Short mmCIF file of C-alpha atoms and ligand atoms in Angstrom, two decimals:
data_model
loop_
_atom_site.label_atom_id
_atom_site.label_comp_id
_atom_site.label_asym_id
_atom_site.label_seq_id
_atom_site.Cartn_x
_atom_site.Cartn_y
_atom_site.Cartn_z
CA UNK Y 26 11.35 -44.98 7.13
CA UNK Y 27 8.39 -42.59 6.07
CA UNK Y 28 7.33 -42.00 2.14
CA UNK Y 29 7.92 -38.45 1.76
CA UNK Y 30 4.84 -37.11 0.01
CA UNK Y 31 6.89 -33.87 -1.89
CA UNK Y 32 7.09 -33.93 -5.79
CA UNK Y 33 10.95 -34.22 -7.28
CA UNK Y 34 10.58 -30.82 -7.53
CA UNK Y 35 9.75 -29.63 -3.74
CA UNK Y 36 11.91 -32.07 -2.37
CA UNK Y 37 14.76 -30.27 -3.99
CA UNK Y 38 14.41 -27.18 -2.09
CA UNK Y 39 15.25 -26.76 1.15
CA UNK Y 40 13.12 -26.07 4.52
CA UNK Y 41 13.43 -22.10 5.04
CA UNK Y 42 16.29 -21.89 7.44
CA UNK Y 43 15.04 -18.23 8.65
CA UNK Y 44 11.72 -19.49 9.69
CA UNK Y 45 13.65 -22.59 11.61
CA UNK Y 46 15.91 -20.21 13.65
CA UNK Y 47 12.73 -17.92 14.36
CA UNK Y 48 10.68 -20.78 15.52
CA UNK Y 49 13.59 -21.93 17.58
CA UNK Y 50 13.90 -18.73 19.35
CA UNK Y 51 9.88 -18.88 20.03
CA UNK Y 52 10.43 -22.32 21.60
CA UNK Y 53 13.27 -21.47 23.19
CA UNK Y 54 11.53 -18.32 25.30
CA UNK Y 55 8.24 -19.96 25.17
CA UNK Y 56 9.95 -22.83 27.48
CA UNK Y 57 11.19 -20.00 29.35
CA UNK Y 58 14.67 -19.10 28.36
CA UNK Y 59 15.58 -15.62 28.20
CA UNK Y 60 16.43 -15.36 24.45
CA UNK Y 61 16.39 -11.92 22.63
CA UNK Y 62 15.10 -12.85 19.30
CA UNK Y 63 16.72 -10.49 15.88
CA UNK Y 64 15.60 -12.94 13.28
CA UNK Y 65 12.11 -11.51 11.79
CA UNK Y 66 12.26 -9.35 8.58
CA UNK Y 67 9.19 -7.50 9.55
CA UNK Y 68 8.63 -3.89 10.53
CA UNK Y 69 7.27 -3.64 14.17
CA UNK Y 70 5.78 -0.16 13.20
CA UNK Y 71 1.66 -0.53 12.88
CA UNK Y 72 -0.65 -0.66 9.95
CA UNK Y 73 -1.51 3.60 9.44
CA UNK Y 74 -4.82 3.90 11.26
CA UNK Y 75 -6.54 5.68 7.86
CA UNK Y 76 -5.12 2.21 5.87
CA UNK Y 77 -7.36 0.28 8.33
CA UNK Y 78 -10.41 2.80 8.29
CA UNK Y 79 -10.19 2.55 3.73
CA UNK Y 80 -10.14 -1.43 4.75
CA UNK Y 81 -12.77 -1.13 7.25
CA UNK Y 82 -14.89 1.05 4.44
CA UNK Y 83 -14.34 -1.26 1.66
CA UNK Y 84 -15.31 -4.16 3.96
CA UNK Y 85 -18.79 -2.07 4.66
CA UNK Y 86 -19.23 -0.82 0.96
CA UNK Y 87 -19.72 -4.32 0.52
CA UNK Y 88 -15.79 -4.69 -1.65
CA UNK Y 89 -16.39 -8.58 -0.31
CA UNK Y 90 -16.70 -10.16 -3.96
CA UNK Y 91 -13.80 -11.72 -6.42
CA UNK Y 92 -11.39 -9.16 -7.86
CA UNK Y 93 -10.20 -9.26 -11.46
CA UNK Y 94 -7.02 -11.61 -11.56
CA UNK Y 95 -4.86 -8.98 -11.92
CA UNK Y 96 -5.98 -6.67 -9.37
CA UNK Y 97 -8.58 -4.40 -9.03
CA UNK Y 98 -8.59 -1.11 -11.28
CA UNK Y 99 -8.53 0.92 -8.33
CA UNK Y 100 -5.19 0.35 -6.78
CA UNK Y 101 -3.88 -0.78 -10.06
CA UNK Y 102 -4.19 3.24 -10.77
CA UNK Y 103 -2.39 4.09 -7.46
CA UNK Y 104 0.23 1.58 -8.73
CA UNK Y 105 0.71 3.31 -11.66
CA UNK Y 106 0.62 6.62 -10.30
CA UNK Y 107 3.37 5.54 -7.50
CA UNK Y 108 5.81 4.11 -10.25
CA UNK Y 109 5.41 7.35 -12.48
CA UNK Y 110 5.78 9.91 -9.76
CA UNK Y 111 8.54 8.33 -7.16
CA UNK Y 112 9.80 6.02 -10.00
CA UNK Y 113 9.60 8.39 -13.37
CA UNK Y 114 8.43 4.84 -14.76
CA UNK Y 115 5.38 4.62 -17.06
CA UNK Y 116 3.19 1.62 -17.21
CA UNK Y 117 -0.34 0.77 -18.16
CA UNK Y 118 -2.65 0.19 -15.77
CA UNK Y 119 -4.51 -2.07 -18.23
CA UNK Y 120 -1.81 -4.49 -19.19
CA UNK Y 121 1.36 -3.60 -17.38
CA UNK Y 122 0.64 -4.40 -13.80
CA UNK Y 123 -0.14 -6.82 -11.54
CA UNK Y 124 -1.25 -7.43 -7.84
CA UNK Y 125 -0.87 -10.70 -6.32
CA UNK Y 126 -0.87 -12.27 -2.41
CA UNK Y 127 2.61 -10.41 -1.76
CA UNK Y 128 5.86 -9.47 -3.17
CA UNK Y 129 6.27 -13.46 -2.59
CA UNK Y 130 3.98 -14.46 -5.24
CA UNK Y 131 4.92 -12.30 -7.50
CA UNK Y 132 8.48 -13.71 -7.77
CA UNK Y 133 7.08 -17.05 -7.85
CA UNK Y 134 4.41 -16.19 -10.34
CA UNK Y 135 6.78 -14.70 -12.62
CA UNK Y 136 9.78 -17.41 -12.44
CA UNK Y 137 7.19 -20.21 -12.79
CA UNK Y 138 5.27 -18.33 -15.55
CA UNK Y 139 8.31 -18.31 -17.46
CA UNK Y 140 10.86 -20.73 -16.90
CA UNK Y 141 11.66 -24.10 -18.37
CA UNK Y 142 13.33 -27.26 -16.79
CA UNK Y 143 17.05 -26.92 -17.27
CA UNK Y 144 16.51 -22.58 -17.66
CA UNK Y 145 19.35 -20.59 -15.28
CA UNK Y 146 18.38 -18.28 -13.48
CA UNK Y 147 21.18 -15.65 -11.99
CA UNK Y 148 20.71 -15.07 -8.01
CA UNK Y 149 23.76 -12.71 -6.50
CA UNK Y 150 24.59 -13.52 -2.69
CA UNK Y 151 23.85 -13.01 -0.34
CA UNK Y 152 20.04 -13.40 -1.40
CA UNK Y 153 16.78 -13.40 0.27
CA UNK Y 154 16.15 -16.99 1.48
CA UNK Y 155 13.10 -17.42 -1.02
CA UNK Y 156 15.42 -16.84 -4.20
CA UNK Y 157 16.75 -20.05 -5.10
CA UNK Y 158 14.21 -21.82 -3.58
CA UNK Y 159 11.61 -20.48 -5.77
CA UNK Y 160 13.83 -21.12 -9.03
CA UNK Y 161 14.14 -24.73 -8.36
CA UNK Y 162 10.02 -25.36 -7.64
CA UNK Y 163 9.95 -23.44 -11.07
CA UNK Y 164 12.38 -26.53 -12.35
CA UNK Y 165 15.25 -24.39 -13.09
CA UNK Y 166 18.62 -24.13 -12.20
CA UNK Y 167 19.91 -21.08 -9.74
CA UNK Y 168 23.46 -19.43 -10.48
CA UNK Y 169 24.90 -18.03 -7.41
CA UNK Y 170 26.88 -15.03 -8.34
CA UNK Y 171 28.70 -14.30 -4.92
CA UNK Y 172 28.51 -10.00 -4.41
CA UNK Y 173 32.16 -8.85 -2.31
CA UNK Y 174 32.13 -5.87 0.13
CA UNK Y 175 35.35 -4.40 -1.80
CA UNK Y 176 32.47 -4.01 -4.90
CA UNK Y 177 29.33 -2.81 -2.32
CA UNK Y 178 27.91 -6.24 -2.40
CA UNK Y 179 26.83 -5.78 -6.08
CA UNK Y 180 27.96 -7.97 -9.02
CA UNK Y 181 30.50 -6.66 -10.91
CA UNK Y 182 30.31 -6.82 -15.18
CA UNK Y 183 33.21 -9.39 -15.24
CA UNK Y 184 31.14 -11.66 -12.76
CA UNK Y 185 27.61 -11.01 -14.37
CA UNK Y 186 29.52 -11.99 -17.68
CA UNK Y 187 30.99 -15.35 -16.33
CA UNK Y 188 27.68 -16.30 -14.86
CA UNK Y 189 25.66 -16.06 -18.14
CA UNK Y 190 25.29 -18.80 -20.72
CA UNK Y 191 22.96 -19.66 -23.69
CA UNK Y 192 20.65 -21.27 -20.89
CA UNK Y 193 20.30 -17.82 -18.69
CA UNK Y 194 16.56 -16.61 -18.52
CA UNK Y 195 16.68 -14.15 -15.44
CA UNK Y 196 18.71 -12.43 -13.54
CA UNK Y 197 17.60 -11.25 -9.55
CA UNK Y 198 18.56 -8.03 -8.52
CA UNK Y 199 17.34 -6.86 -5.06
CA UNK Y 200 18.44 -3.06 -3.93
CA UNK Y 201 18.42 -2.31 -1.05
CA UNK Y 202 18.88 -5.34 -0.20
CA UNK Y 203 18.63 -8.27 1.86
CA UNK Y 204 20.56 -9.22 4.08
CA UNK Y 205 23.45 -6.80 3.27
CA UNK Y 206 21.68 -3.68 3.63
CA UNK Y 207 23.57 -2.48 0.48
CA UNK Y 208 22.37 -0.41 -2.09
CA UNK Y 209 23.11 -0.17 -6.06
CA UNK Y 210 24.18 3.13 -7.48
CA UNK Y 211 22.95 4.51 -11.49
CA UNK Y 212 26.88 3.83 -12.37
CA UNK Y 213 26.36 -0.30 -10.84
CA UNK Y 214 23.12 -0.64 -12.60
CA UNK Y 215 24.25 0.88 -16.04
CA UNK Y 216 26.94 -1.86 -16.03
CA UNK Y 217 25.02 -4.41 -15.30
CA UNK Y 218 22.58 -2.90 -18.06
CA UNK Y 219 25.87 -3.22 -20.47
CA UNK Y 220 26.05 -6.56 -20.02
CA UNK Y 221 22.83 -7.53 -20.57
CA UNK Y 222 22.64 -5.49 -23.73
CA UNK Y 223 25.11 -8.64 -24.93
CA UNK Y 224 22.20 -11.28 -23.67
CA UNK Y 225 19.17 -9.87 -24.99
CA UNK Y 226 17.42 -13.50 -24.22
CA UNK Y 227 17.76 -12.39 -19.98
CA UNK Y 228 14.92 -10.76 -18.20
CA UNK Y 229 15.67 -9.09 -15.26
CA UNK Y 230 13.42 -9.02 -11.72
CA UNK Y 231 14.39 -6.62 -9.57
CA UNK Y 232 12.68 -6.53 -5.98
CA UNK Y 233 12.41 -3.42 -5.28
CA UNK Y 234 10.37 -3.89 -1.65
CA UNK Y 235 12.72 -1.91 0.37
CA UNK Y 236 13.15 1.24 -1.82
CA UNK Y 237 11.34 3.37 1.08
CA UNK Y 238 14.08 1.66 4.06
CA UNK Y 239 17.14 3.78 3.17
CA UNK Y 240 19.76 5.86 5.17
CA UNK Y 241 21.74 9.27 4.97
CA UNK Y 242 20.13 10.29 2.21
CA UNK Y 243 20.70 7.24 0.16
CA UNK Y 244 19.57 7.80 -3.22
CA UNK Y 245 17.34 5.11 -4.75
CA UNK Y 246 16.99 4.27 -8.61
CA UNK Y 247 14.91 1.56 -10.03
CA UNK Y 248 16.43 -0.77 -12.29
CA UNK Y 249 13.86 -0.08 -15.02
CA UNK Y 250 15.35 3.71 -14.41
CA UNK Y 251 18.57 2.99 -16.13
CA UNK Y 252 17.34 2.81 -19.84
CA UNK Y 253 14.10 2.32 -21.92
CA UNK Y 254 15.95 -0.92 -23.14
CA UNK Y 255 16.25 -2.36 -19.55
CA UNK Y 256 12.67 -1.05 -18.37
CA UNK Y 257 10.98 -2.96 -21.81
CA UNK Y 258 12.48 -6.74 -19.98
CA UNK Y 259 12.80 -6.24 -16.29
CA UNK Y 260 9.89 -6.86 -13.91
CA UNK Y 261 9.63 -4.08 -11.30
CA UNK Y 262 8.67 -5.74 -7.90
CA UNK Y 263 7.58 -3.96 -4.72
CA UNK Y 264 4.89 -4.32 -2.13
CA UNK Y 265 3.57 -2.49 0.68
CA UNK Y 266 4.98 -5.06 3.66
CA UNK Y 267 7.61 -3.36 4.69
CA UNK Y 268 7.13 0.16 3.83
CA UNK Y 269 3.62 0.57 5.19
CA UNK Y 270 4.19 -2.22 8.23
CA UNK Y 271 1.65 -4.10 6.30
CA UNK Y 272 3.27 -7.57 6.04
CA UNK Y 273 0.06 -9.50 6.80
CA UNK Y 274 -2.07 -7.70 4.80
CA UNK Y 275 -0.62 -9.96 1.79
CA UNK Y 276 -0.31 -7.16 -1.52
CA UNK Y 277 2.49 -6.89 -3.63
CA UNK Y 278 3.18 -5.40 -7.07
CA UNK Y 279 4.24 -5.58 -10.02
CA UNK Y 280 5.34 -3.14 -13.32
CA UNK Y 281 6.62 -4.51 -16.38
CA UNK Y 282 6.21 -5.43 -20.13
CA UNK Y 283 2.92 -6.68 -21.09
CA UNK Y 284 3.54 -10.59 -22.21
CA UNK Y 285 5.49 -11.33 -18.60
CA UNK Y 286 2.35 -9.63 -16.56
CA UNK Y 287 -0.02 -11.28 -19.04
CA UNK Y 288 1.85 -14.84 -17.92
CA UNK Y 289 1.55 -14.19 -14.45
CA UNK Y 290 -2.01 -13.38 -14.46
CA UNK Y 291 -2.73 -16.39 -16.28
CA UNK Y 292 -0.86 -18.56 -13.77
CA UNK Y 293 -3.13 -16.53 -10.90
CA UNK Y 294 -6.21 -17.08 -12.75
CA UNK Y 295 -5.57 -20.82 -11.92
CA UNK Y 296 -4.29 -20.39 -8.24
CA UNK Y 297 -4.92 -17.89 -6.04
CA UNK Y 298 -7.75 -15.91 -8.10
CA UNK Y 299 -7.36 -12.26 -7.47
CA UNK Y 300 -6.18 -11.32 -4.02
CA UNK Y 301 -8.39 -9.93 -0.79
CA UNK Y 302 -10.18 -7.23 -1.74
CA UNK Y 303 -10.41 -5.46 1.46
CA UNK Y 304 -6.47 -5.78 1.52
CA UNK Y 305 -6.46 -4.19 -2.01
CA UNK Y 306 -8.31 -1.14 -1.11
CA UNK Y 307 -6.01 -0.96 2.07
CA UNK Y 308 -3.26 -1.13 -0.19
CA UNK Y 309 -4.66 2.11 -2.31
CA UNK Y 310 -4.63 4.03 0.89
CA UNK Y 311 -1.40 3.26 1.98
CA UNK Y 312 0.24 4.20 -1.89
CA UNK Y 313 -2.31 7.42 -1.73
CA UNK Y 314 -0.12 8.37 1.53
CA UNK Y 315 3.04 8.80 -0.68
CA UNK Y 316 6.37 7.79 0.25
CA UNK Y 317 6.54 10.29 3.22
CA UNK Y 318 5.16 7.54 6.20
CA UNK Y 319 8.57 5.01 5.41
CA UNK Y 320 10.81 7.65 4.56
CA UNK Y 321 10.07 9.33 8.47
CA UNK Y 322 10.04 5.64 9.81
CA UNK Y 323 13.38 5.17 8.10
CA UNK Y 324 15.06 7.86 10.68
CA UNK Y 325 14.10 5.29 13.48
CA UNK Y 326 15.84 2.14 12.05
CA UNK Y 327 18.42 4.67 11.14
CA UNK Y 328 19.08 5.28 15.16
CA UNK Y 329 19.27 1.60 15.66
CA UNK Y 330 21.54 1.11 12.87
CA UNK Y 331 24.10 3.53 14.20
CA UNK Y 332 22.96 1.86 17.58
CA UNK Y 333 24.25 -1.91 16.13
CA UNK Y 334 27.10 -1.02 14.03
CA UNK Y 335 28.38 1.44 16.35
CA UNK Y 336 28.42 -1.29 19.13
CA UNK Y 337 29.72 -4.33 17.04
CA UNK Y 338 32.39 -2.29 15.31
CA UNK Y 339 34.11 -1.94 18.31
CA UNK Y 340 34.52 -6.30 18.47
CA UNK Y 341 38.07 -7.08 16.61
CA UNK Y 342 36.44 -10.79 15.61
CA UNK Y 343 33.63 -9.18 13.57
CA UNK Y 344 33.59 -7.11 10.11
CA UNK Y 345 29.87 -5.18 10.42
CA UNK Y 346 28.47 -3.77 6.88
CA UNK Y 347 26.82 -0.64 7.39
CA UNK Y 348 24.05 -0.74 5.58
CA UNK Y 349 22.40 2.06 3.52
CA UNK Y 350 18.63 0.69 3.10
CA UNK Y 351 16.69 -2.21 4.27
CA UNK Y 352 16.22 -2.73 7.78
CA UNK Y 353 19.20 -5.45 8.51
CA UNK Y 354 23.14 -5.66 9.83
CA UNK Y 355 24.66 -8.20 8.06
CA UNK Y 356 28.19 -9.19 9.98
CA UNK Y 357 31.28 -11.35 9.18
CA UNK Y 358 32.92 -13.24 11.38
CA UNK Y 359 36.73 -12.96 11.04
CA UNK Y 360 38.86 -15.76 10.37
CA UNK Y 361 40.87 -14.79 13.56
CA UNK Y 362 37.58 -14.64 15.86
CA UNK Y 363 37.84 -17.69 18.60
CA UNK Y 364 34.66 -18.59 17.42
CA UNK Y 365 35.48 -19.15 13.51
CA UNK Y 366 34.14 -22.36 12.10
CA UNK Y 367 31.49 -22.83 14.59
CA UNK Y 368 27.71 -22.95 14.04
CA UNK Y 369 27.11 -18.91 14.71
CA UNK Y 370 23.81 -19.41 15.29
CA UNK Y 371 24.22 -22.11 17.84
CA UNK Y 372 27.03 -20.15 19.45
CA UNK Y 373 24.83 -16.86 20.23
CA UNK Y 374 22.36 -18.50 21.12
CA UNK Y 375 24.06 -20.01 23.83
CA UNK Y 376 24.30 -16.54 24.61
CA UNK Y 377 20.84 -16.01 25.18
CA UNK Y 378 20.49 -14.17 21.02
CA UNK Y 379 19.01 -15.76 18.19
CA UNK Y 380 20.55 -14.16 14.89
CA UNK Y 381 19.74 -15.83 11.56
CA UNK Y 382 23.49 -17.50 10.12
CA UNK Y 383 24.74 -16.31 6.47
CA UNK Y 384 24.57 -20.13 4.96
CA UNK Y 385 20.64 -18.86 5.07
CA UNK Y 386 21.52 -16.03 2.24
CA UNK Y 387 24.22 -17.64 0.51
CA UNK Y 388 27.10 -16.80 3.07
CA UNK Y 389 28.57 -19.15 5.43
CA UNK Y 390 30.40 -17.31 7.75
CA UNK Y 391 28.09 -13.87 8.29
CA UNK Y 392 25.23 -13.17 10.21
CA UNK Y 393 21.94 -11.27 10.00
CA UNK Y 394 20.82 -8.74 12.94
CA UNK Y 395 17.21 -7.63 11.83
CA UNK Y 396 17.52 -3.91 13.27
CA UNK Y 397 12.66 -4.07 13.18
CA UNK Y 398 13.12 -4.02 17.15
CA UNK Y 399 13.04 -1.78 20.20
CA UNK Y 400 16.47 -0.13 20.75
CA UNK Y 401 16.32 -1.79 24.06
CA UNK Y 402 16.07 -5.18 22.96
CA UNK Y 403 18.50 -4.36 20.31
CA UNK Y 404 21.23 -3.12 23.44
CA UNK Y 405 20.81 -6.19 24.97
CA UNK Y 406 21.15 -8.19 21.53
CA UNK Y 407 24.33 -6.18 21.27
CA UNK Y 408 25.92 -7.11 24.93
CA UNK Y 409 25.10 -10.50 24.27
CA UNK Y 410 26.66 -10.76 20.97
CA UNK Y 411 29.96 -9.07 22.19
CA UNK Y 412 30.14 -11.61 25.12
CA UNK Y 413 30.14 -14.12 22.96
CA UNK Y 414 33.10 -13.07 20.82
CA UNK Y 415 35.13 -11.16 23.05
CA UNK Y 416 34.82 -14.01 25.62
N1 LIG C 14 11.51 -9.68 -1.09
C1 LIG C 14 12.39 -9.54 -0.08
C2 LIG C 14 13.78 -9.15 -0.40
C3 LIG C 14 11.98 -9.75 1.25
O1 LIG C 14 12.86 -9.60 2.25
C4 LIG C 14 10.64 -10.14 1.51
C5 LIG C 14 10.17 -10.42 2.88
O2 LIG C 14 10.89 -10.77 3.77
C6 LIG C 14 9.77 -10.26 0.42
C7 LIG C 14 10.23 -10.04 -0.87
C8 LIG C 14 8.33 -10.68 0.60
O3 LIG C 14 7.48 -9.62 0.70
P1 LIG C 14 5.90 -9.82 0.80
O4 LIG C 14 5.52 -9.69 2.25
O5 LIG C 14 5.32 -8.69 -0.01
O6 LIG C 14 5.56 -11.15 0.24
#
């Protein structure tokens, strides 16, 4: 038997089971199998060529040095300016905003800024994998409030109301989100805001990263939107990953009230520093571009959207959720499918696709298509997928 070297703490959360499947897949094809892989949450649209030339600049303008912890004035401003045009959200370049190594570290800057051992913090399924994960390395508790498709995957005020006790320091909102694809109207957020008006102890995070993703015209509001009450304690969360296809440039963002950024900054000043500043200035290019770039690359995940759900609705076994943002198909398997019960992901990928299952987000019995792909591998992901339930 082998000492495990984690702390209590890590050894409480669990491997990420979306980077196991994904690796799997890799092996899988690597050893030659003929696997179509639709597990990765990433965009497979490029970096914009003039993000790379302001990078390429920066790098030769000699932008090489240590950048304030809390990110460098420069794209703080386009920060700012992004939240109050597309947002209608104010906030202080100075004290009200924060860039760290990805949307990723923000969460976990903020929730380990903040929270105490034994402090709840409110996660509604399905969630991204990271959620809970990143609550218990902060040593507190996550409370899975479970959303239903008869309420469009968002938590209802009876549900947010039973979740909540004296111990309740955040609540996770993520719209559009992921897996489900679903997004949360002004009427769903000013509930929620009711609520919360009750708990005035609960800050809220809501990841915002997929605003730019959405379909048919989907409106998007920010939580912070809803009221000057909820935009003084929620933390506004976004990044430029997935709207500019710049996942491995590692920038994320954050708006919110002054004593929360102030925490996180500390907790950065002691970590990671202030983040690449070649990726910063990158970053101000891609905000300077506007929201036009992901709102035209929307219309092509939009295609293969219609492409998945139109195929998989047609299976009697399977319950597809057509999604109005992000770039994922989340499915249920149907209690009367042949299949029911078994290990999804072992199933299809017996069937030559590797999907990520729902236990991964909170939901045993769905599955997650990432829809990032070529509409041809996405066909074949489609036959496969059908074989497999309709026999
Ligand atoms: N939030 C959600 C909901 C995500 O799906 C992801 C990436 O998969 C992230 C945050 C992380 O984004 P970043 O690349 O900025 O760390």
């Amino acid at each position: 038997m082998t000492n495990s070297p984690e702390s209590h703490l890590l050894s409480r959360v669990p491997s990420s089971p979306s980077i196991a499947a994904a690796q799997r897949a890799r092996d899988l094809k690597a050893a030659g199998h003929d696997i179509v892989s639709v597990t990765i949450g990433e965009p497979d649209f490029p970096t914009p060529a003039r993000v790379i030339e302001a990078a390429f600049q920066a790098a030769k303008d000699g932008e090489t040095r240590y950048t304030p912890v809390n990110g460098t004035l420069s794209l703080r401003t386009a920060i700012a300016h992004k939240f109050l045009t597309e947002n209608h959200l104010e906030y202080s370049p100075d004290t009200e905003i924060v860039v760290a190594t990805g949307a990723k570290q923000i969460i976990y800057g903020a929730l380990t800024a903040t929270l105490n051992p034994g402090d709840e913090v409110i996660i509604v399924a399905p969630y991204w994998v990271s959620y809970p994960s990143i609550a218990l390395m902060s040593g507190a508790l996550p409370v899975i409030v479970q959303a239903l498709p008869e309420h469009g995957m968002v938590p209802t005020a009876e549900q947010l109301e039973q979740a909540i006790t004296p111990r309740t320091r955040w609540l996770i909102l993520n719209y559009p989100n992921n897996p489900s694809g679903a997004m949360a109207s002004r009427e769903q957020y000013e509930a929620i805001a009711q609520v919360l008006g009750r708990h005035p102890q609960i800050l809220v995070l809501s990841d915002e990263i997929y605003e730019h993703i959405r379909y048919d015209g989907a409106e998007f509001i920010s939580f912070a939107a809803v009221s000057t009450a909820m935009k003084e304690r929620s933390l506004i969360v976004n990044g430029v990953s997935k709207a500019y296809g710049m996942t491995g440039w590692r920038i994320g963002y954050a708006g919110g009230p002054s004593s929360v950024i102030k925490a996180i900054s500390k907790l950065q000043s002691h970590t990671t520093g202030g983040t690449s500043a070649i990726s910063q200035a990158a970053a101000a290019a891609a905000l300077a571009m506007g929201p036009a770039l992901p709102l035209e690359r929307s219309t092509v995940y939009q295609r293969r959207r219609n492409l998945v759900c139109d195929r998989l609705s047609s299976c009697l076994s399977l319950r597809v959720l057509r999604p109005s943002g992000a770039f994922y198909v989340f499915v249920e398997i149907l209690d009367s499918a042949p299949l029911a019960g078994r290990a999804v992901d072992e199933v299809l990928l017996d069937h030559g696709v590797a999907v990520i299952p729902g236990e991964a987000f909170g939901l045993p019995g769905w599955f997650r298509i990432s829809i990032a792909t070529s509409d041809s591998e996405l066909e074949k992901a489609c036959t496969r997928i059908l074989e497999a339930f309709q026999g």
